[in-house]
Coordinates of C-alpha atoms and ligand atoms in Angstrom, one line a residue:
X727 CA 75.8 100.7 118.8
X728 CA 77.2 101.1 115.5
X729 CA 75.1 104.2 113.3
X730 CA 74.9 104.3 110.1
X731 CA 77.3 106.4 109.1
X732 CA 76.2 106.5 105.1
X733 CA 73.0 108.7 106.2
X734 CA 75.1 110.9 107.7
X735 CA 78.1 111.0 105.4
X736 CA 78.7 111.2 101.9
X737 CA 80.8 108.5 100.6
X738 CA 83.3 110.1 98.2
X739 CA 85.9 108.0 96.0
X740 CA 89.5 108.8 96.9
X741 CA 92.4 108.8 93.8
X742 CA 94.0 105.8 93.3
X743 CA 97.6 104.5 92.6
X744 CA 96.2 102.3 89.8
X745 CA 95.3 104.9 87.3
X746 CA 95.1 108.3 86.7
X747 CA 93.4 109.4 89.4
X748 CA 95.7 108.7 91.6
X749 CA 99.3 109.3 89.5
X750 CA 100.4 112.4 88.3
X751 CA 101.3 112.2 84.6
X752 CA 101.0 113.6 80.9
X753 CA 102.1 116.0 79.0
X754 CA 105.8 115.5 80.4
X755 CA 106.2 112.4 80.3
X756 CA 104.3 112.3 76.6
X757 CA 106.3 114.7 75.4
X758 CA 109.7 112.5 76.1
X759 CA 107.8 109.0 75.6
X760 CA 107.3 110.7 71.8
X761 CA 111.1 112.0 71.0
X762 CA 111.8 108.1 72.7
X763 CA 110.0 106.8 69.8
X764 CA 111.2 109.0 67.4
X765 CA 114.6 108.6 67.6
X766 CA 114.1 105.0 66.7
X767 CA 116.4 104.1 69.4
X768 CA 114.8 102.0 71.9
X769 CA 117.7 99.8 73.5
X770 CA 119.5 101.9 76.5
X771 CA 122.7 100.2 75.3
X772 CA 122.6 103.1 72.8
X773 CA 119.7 105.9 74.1
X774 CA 120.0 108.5 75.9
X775 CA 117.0 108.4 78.3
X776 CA 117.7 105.4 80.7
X777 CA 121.2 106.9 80.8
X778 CA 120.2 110.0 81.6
X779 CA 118.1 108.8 84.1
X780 CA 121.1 107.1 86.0
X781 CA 122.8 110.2 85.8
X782 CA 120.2 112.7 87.4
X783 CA 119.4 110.1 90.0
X784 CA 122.8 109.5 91.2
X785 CA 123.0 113.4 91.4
X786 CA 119.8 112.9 94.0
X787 CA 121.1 110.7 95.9
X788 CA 125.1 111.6 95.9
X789 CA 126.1 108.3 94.6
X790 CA 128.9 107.4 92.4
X791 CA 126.6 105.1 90.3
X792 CA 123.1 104.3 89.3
X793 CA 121.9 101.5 86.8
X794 CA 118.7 101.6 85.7
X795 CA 117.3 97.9 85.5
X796 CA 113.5 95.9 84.9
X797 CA 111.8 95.8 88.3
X798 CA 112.7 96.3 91.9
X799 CA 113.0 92.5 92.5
X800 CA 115.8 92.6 89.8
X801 CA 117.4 95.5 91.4
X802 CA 117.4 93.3 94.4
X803 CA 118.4 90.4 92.3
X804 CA 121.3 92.9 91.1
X805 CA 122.8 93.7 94.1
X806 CA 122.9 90.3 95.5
X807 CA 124.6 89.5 92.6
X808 CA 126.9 92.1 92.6
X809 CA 127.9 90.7 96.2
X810 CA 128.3 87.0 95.1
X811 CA 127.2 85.0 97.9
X812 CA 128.5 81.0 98.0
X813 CA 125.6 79.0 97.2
X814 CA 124.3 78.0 100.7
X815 CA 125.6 81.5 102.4
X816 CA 122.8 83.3 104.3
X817 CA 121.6 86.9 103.9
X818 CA 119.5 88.4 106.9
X819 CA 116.4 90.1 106.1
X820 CA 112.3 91.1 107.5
X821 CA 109.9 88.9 107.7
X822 CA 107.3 91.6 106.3
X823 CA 108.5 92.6 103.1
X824 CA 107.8 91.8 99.4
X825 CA 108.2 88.6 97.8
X826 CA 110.4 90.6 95.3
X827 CA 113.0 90.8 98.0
X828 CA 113.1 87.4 99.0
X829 CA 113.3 85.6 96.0
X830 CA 116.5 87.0 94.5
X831 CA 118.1 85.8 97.6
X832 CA 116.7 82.1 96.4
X833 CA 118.0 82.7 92.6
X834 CA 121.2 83.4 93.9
X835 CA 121.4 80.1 95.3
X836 CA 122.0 81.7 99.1
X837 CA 119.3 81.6 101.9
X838 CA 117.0 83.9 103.3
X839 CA 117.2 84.1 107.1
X840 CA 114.4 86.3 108.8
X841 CA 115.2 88.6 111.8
X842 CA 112.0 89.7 113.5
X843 CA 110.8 93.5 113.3
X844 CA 109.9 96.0 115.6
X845 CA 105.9 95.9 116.4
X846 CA 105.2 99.0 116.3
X847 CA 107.7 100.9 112.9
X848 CA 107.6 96.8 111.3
X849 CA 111.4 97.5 110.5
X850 CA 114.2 95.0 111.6
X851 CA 116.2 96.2 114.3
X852 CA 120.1 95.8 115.0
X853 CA 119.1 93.6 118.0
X854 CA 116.9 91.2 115.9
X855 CA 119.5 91.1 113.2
X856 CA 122.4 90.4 115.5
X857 CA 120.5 87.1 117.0
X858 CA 120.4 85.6 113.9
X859 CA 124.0 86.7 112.4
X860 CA 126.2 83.5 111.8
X861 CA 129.3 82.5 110.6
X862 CA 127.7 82.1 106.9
X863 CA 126.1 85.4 107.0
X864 CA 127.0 86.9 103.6
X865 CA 125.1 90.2 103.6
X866 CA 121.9 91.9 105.1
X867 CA 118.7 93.3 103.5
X868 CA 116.9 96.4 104.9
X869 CA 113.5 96.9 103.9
X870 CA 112.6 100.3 104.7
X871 CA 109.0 99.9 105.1
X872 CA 105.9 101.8 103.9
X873 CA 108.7 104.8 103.0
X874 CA 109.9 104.6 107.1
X875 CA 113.1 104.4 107.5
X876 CA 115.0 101.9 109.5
X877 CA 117.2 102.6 112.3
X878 CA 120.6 103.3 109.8
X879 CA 122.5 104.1 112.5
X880 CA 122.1 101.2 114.8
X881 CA 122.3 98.9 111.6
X882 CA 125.2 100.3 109.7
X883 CA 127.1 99.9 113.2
X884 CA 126.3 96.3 113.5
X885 CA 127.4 95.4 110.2
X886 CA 130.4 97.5 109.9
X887 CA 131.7 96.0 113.3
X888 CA 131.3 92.7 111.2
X889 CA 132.1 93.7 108.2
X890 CA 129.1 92.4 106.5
X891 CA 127.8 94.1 103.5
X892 CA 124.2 95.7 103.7
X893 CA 121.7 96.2 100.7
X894 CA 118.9 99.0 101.4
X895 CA 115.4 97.9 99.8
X896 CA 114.1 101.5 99.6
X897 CA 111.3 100.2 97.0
X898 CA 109.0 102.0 99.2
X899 CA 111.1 104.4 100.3
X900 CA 112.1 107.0 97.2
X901 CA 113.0 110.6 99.2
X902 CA 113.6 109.4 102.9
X903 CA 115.9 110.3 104.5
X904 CA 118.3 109.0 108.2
X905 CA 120.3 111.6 110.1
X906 CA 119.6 114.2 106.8
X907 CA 121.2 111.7 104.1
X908 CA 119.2 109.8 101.2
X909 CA 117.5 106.1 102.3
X910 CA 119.7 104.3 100.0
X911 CA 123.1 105.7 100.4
X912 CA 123.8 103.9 104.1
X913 CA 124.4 100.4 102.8
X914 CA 126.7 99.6 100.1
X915 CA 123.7 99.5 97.7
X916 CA 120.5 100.7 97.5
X917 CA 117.4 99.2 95.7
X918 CA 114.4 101.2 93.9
X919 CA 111.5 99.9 92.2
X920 CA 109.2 102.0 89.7
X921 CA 106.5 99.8 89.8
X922 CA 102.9 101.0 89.1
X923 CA 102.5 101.5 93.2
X924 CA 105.3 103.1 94.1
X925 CA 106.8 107.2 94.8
X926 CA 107.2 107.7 90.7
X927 CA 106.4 105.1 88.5
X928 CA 107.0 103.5 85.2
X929 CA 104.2 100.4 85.5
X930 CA 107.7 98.1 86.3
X931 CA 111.2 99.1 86.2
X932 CA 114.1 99.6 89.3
X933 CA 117.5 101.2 90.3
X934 CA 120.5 100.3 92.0
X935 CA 123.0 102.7 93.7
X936 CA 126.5 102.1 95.3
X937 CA 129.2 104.2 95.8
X938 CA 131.7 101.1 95.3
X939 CA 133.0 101.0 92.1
X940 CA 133.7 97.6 92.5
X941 CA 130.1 96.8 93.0
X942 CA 129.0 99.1 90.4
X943 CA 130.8 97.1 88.1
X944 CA 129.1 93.6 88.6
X945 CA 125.7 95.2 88.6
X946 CA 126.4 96.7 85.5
X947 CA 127.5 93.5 83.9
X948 CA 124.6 91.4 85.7
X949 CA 122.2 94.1 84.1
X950 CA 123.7 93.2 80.5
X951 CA 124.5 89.5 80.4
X952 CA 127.5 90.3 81.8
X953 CA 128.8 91.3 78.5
X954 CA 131.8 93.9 78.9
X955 CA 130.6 96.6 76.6
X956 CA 133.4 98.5 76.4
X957 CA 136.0 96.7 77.0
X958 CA 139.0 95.8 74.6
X959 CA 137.8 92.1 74.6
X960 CA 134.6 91.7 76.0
X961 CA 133.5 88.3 76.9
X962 CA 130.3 87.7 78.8
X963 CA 132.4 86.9 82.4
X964 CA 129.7 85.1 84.7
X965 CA 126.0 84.0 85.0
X966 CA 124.0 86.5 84.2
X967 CA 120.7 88.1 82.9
X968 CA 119.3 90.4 80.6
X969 CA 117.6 92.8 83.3
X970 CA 118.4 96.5 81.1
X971 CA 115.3 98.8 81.4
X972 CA 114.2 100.0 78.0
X973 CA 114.0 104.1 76.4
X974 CA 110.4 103.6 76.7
X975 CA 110.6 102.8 80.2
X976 CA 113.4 105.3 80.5
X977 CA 111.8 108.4 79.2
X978 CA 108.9 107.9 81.7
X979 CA 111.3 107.5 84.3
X980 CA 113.1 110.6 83.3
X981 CA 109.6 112.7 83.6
X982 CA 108.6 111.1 86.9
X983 CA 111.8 111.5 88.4
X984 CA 111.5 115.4 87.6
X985 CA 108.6 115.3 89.9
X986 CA 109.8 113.3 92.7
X987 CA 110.5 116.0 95.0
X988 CA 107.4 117.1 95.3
X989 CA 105.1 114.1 95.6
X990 CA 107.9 113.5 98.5
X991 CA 106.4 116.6 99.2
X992 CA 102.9 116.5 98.8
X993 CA 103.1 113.0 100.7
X994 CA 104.3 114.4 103.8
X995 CA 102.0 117.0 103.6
X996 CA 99.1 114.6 103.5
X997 CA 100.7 112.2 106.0
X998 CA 101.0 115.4 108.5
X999 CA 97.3 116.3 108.1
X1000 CA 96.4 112.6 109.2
X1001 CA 98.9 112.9 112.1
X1002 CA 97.4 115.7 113.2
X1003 CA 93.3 114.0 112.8
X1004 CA 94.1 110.8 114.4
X1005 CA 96.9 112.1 117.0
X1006 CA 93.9 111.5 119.5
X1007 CA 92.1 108.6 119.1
X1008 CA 91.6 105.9 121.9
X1009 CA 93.4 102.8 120.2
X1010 CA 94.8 103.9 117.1
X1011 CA 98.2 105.2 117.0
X1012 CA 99.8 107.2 114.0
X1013 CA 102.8 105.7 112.2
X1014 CA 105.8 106.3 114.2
X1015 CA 109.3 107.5 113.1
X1016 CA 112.6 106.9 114.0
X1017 CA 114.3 110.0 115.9
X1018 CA 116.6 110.7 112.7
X1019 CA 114.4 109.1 110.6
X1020 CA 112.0 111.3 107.5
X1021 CA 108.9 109.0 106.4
X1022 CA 107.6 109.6 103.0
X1023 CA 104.8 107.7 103.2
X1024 CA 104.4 104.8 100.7
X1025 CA 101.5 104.0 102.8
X1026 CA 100.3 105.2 105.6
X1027 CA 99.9 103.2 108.3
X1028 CA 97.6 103.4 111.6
X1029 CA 98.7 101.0 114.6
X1030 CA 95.5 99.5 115.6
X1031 CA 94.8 97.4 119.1
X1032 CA 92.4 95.5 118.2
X1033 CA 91.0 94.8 121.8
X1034 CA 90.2 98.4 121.7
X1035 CA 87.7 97.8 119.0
X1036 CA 84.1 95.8 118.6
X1037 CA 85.4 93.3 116.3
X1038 CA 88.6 94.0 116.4
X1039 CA 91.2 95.6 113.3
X1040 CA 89.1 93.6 110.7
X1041 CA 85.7 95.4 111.6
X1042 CA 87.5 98.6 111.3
X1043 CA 88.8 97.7 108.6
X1044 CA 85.6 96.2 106.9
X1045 CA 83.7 99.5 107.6
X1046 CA 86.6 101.9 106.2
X1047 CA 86.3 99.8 102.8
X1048 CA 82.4 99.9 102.8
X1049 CA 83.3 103.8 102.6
X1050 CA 85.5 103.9 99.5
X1051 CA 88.8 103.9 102.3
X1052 CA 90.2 100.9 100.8
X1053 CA 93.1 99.6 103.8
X1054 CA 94.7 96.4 103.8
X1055 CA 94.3 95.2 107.6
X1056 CA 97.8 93.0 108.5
X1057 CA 99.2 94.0 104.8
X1058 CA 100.8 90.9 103.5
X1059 CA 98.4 88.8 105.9
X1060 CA 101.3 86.4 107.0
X1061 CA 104.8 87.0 107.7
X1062 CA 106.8 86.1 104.1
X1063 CA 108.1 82.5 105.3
X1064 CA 104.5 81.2 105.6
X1065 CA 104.3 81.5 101.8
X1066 CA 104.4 78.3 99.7
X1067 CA 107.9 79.2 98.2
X1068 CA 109.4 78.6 102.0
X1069 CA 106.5 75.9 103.6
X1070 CA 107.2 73.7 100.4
X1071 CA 110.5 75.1 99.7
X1072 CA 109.0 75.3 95.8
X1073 CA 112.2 75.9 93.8
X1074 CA 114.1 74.2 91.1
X1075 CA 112.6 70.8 90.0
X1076 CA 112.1 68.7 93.4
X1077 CA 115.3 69.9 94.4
X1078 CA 114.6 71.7 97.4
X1079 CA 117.5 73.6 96.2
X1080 CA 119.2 75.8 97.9
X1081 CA 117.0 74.7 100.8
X1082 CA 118.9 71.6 101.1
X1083 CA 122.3 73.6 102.3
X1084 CA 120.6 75.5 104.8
X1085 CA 121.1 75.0 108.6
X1086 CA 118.3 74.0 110.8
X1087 CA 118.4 76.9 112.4
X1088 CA 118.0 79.4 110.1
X1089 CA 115.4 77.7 108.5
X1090 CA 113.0 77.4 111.5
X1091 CA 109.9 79.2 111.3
X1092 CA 108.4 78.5 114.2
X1093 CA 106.1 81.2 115.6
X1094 CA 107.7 82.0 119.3
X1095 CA 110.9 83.0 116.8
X1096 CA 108.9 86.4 115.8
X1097 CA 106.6 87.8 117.9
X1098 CA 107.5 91.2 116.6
X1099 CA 106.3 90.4 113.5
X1100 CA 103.0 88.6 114.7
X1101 CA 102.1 91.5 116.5
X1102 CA 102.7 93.8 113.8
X1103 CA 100.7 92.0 111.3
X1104 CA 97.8 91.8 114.0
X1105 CA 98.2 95.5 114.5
X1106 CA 98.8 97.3 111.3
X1107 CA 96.5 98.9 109.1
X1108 CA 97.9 100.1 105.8
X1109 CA 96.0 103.7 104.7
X1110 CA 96.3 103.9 100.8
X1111 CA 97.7 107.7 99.8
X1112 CA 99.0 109.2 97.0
X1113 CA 100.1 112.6 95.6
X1114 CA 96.4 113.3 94.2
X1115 CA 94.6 113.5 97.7
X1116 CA 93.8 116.8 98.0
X1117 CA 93.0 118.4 101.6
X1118 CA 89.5 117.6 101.1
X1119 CA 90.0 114.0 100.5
X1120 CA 92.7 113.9 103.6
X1121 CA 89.4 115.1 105.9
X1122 CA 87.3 112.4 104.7
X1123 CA 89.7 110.0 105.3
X1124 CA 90.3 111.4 108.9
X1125 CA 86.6 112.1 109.8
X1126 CA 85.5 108.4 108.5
X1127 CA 88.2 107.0 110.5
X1128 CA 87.2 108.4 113.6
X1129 CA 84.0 107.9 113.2
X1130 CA 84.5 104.3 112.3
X1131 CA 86.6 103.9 115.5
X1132 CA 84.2 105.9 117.8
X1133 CA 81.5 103.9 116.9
X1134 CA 83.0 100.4 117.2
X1135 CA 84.7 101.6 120.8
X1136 CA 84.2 98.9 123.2
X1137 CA 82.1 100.3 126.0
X1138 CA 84.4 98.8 128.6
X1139 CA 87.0 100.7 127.2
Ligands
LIG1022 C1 107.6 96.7 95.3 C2 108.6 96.1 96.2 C3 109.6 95.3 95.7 C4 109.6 94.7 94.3 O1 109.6 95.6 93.3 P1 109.0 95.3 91.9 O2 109.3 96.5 91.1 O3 107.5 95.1 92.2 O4 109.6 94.0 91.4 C5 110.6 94.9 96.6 N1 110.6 95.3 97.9 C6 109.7 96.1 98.4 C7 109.8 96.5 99.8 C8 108.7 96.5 97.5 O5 107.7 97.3 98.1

């Protein structure tokens, strides 16, 4: 029998990611936001902020280059760009990601082909990647989900073997880390969005990293029209867009960044505390890592079977929100190729385009294809968490949870 848990409980309201509650800034990044507007100089063509940005964050990670650019999808966008797939080529990539992953892929004329993930870390795996490599396969995207990262090792073997390129979507995943080295620096780019969600933010704005000159390059030039700045004759060389971050944008980015080692921090800190409440509980499992793998905790995710429960994940679920704990059960609610964008194939005019160059194959949705990524999404419940929870908030969140799950514990069970 469920209790009434708000008699016994005081319902507090947790920080959130959407304001300042929940996101540590101010004075620092004020203080740069001010000599941004100052200096009159609010194009990074010719500031300093977004540049110095790029700088300190390729320092972070060890890369050759970073470019600062408008969102995470255009990072993505970016990259993809930068690789130059043939219109109709195919790039491999999760079923449970966000849009803004999937779409460049679209833009760029090439088509998405979904390898299923793992049920219980929602990553793609080497093995669900290779089943759907073909001869068209142009490159492979790695969402590193809710800041866990994928198995680097397993994947980087896979594509090296076949010499496929691999962009690393760590737009959840600023500070983790694979076998001790940066999320990011495994594939021949890495993708970062500073979106009002995310590690740091700057409400929207994203990075690209690469080591390869040669890639560094066309993201550069795909950031900025593709105008050589520079250059003894420049010409704008090739399709492109205007995707530059601004000094505003920059100068934020530049204070947030400062602080990104410790929300990395403070994240695992929190996410350790909940490890350590919920280790126990009949039915829930905590979020789990890969051997080499470092989580920093976009969200924080509890594996629920539903069986286990009266009413299943979405009475959970329904009774954490009632309490100010406000989860997403099954996070993007269907796998991204149930979205109108892929059942209608919604693109350019009625073109269908670049549907209309895929194979049959790797355009076949059909559920048996993915029953990682069905169980997943039956299974996960996404934890909000940010670098403002404090211990005390951390307890409520644990003693609410088991509490919730205690009560709705099937007898049988
Ligand atoms: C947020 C996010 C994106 C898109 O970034 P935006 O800055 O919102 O455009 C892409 N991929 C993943 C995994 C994300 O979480």
């Amino acid at each position: 029998m469920a209790t009434d848990l708000t008699r016994e409980q005081e319902i507090i309201q947790l920080p959130s990611d959407q304001d300042a509650s929940g996101r540590d800034m101010g004075d620092d990044e004020i203080v740069k936001l001010v000599e941004a507007i100052e200096s009159g100089t609010l194009t990074s063509t010719k500031g300093k902020f977004v540049q110095n940005l790029e700088k300190k964050f390729a320092e972070i990670l060890g890369v050759g280059s970073v470019f600062a650019c408008s969102s995470g999808t255009a990072a993505l966008h970016t990259a993809l760009a930068a690789i130059d797939p043939e219109p109709g080529d195919e790039v491999v990539t999760t079923s449970i990601t966000d849009m803004g992953a999937l779409t460049p892929i679209l833009y760029q004329s090439a088509i998405p082909v979904f390898a299923d993930v793992d049920p219980q870390t929602y990553n793609i795996t080497a093995e669900a990647i290779e089943r759907v490599l073909s001869e068209k396969t142009k490159a492979i995207m790695v969402t590193h989900l809710f800041g866990n990262p994928a198995n680097m090792g397993e994947i980087m073997e896979l594509a090296q073997s076949r010499e496929i390129p691999v962009i690393e979507d760590c737009a959840q995943a600023f500070g983790a880390t694979y076998r001790g080295k940066p999320i990011g620096t495994f594939g021949d780019i890495g993708c970062f969005s500073l979106q009002q969600g995310k590690h740091i933010t700057t409400g929207e704005g994203g990075m690209v990293a690469t080591s390869d000159a040669k890639l560094a390059r066309r993201m550069f030039l795909f950031i900025n029209k593709a105008w050589g700045y520079g250059d003894s004759r420049p010409d704008h060389y090739f399709l492109a867009l205007n995707y530059r971050m601004n000094e505003l944008t920059g100068a934020v980015a530049c204070a947030q960044l400062e602080k990104l080692a410790e929300f990395v921090d403070r994240r695992r800190q929190i996410a350790a505390r909940m490890d350590k409440g919920l280790a126990d509980l009949p039915g829930i499992s905590i979020p789990r890592v890969e051997p080499d793998g470092v989580h920093t905790y976009w969200k924080y995710c509890l594996h629920v079977d539903s069986l286990a429960f009266d009413g299943g994940l979405d009475a959970l679920a329904g009774q954490l929100r009632e309490r100010n704990i406000f989860c997403a059960p099954r996070y993007i609610q269907k796998p991204a190729f149930e979205c109108e964008v892929f059942t209608k194939q919604c693109t350019f005019g009625n073109s269908r385009f670049p549907f209309t160059l895929a194979r049959a194959e790797a355009i076949d949705y059909r559920k048996e294809k993915f029953p990682g990524t069905y169980a997943a999404l039956a299974s996960v419940l996404v934890l909000p968490l940010n670098e403002r929870y404090t211990a005390e908030h951390v307890d409520y969140v644990v003693d609410t949870i088991c509490k919730v799950a205690t009560d709705l514990q099937k007898a049988s069970s």
